[in-house]
Amino acid sequence: MNKAERKASQKLTWMVVGAGAAMLASTLVERSMATGWRMVTSDDPPKKPESPRTGWTDALAWTAASALAAGLSQIIAKRGAAIGWRAYTGKLPPA
């Protein structure tokens, strides 16, 4: 395998590792958010925050909390994957 092929292979592997970490984090956050919402409000989280049946307060709170949690979890997961990649390969992940 030449250098270009090896680099392409590493890039593909990194994409899979990074995406897998982000998906796992997303699943964990989704479940945690729903559990936390139930603990705080004693009610299920809004299934469709955009629905007119959902009050504005709940819709905005759920949307803001979900967006913040999802963004943070993905950056933490990708950084964690990058640390693992560096420990395994001795190099930073391919860009």
mmCIF file of C-alpha atoms in Angstrom:
data_model
loop_
_atom_site.group_PDB
_atom_site.id
_atom_site.type_symbol
_atom_site.label_atom_id
_atom_site.label_comp_id
_atom_site.label_asym_id
_atom_site.label_seq_id
_atom_site.Cartn_x
_atom_site.Cartn_y
_atom_site.Cartn_z
ATOM 1 C CA MET A 1 0.000 0.000 0.000
ATOM 2 C CA ASN A 2 1.489 3.327 -1.014
ATOM 3 C CA LYS A 3 1.429 6.511 1.074
ATOM 4 C CA ALA A 4 -1.656 7.997 -0.629
ATOM 5 C CA GLU A 5 -3.647 4.777 -0.178
ATOM 6 C CA ARG A 6 -2.598 4.511 3.466
ATOM 7 C CA LYS A 7 -3.613 8.115 4.099
ATOM 8 C CA ALA A 8 -6.996 7.559 2.412
ATOM 9 C CA SER A 9 -7.516 4.407 4.461
ATOM 10 C CA GLN A 10 -6.678 6.229 7.702
ATOM 11 C CA LYS A 11 -9.032 9.062 6.787
ATOM 12 C CA LEU A 12 -11.882 6.618 6.150
ATOM 13 C CA THR A 13 -11.153 4.772 9.394
ATOM 14 C CA TRP A 14 -11.147 8.052 11.306
ATOM 15 C CA MET A 15 -14.481 9.059 9.765
ATOM 16 C CA VAL A 16 -16.007 5.767 10.928
ATOM 17 C CA VAL A 17 -14.507 6.068 14.435
ATOM 18 C CA GLY A 18 -15.582 9.700 14.803
ATOM 19 C CA ALA A 19 -19.094 9.041 13.518
ATOM 20 C CA GLY A 20 -19.468 5.990 15.745
ATOM 21 C CA ALA A 21 -18.410 7.949 18.818
ATOM 22 C CA ALA A 22 -20.825 10.759 17.954
ATOM 23 C CA MET A 23 -23.723 8.326 17.403
ATOM 24 C CA LEU A 24 -23.075 6.564 20.710
ATOM 25 C CA ALA A 25 -22.902 9.894 22.519
ATOM 26 C CA SER A 26 -26.093 11.046 20.821
ATOM 27 C CA THR A 27 -27.974 7.944 21.961
ATOM 28 C CA LEU A 28 -26.758 8.309 25.537
ATOM 29 C CA VAL A 29 -27.630 11.996 25.643
ATOM 30 C CA GLU A 30 -31.100 11.416 24.209
ATOM 31 C CA ARG A 31 -31.909 8.890 26.919
ATOM 32 C CA SER A 32 -30.358 11.032 29.648
ATOM 33 C CA MET A 33 -32.248 14.122 28.501
ATOM 34 C CA ALA A 34 -35.585 12.298 28.569
ATOM 35 C CA THR A 35 -34.864 10.910 32.051
ATOM 36 C CA GLY A 36 -33.775 14.318 33.322
ATOM 37 C CA TRP A 37 -36.861 15.990 31.861
ATOM 38 C CA ARG A 38 -39.097 13.455 33.590
ATOM 39 C CA MET A 39 -37.310 14.014 36.918
ATOM 40 C CA VAL A 40 -37.672 17.791 36.716
ATOM 41 C CA THR A 41 -41.170 18.088 35.259
ATOM 42 C CA SER A 42 -42.792 14.746 36.229
ATOM 43 C CA ASP A 43 -43.931 14.545 32.596
ATOM 44 C CA ASP A 44 -42.612 13.097 29.341
ATOM 45 C CA PRO A 45 -40.527 15.412 27.168
ATOM 46 C CA PRO A 46 -42.279 16.993 24.195
ATOM 47 C CA LYS A 47 -42.363 14.567 21.271
ATOM 48 C CA LYS A 48 -42.964 17.375 18.797
ATOM 49 C CA PRO A 49 -41.852 20.721 20.234
ATOM 50 C CA GLU A 50 -43.014 22.410 17.011
ATOM 51 C CA SER A 51 -46.609 21.303 17.583
ATOM 52 C CA PRO A 52 -49.112 24.002 18.606
ATOM 53 C CA ARG A 53 -50.233 21.573 21.327
ATOM 54 C CA THR A 54 -46.876 21.983 23.070
ATOM 55 C CA GLY A 55 -46.594 25.109 25.200
ATOM 56 C CA TRP A 56 -43.939 27.641 24.235
ATOM 57 C CA THR A 57 -42.069 27.269 27.524
ATOM 58 C CA ASP A 58 -41.732 23.500 27.174
ATOM 59 C CA ALA A 59 -40.939 23.705 23.473
ATOM 60 C CA LEU A 60 -38.183 26.292 23.922
ATOM 61 C CA ALA A 61 -36.729 24.667 27.040
ATOM 62 C CA TRP A 62 -36.623 21.221 25.435
ATOM 63 C CA THR A 63 -35.167 22.516 22.172
ATOM 64 C CA ALA A 64 -32.472 24.606 23.872
ATOM 65 C CA ALA A 65 -31.479 21.872 26.322
ATOM 66 C CA SER A 66 -31.435 19.220 23.576
ATOM 67 C CA ALA A 67 -29.330 21.328 21.230
ATOM 68 C CA LEU A 68 -26.818 22.200 23.940
ATOM 69 C CA ALA A 69 -26.551 18.614 25.176
ATOM 70 C CA ALA A 70 -26.226 17.180 21.652
ATOM 71 C CA GLY A 71 -23.544 19.667 20.640
ATOM 72 C CA LEU A 72 -21.518 19.187 23.796
ATOM 73 C CA SER A 73 -21.782 15.404 23.685
ATOM 74 C CA GLN A 74 -20.603 15.251 20.092
ATOM 75 C CA ILE A 75 -17.569 17.451 20.698
ATOM 76 C CA ILE A 76 -16.680 15.476 23.833
ATOM 77 C CA ALA A 77 -17.110 12.165 21.986
ATOM 78 C CA LYS A 78 -15.017 13.288 19.018
ATOM 79 C CA ARG A 79 -12.284 14.645 21.277
ATOM 80 C CA GLY A 80 -12.293 11.384 23.202
ATOM 81 C CA ALA A 81 -12.021 9.452 19.955
ATOM 82 C CA ALA A 82 -9.145 11.721 18.873
ATOM 83 C CA ILE A 83 -7.324 11.035 22.144
ATOM 84 C CA GLY A 84 -7.788 7.293 21.595
ATOM 85 C CA TRP A 85 -6.635 7.622 17.992
ATOM 86 C CA ARG A 86 -3.510 9.480 19.074
ATOM 87 C CA ALA A 87 -2.767 6.888 21.789
ATOM 88 C CA TYR A 88 -3.169 4.067 19.262
ATOM 89 C CA THR A 89 -1.373 5.599 16.275
ATOM 90 C CA GLY A 90 0.910 8.175 17.894
ATOM 91 C CA LYS A 91 -0.503 10.840 15.562
ATOM 92 C CA LEU A 92 -3.442 13.204 15.495
ATOM 93 C CA PRO A 93 -6.434 12.026 13.440
ATOM 94 C CA PRO A 94 -6.345 12.895 9.734
ATOM 95 C CA ALA A 95 -8.011 16.139 8.779
#
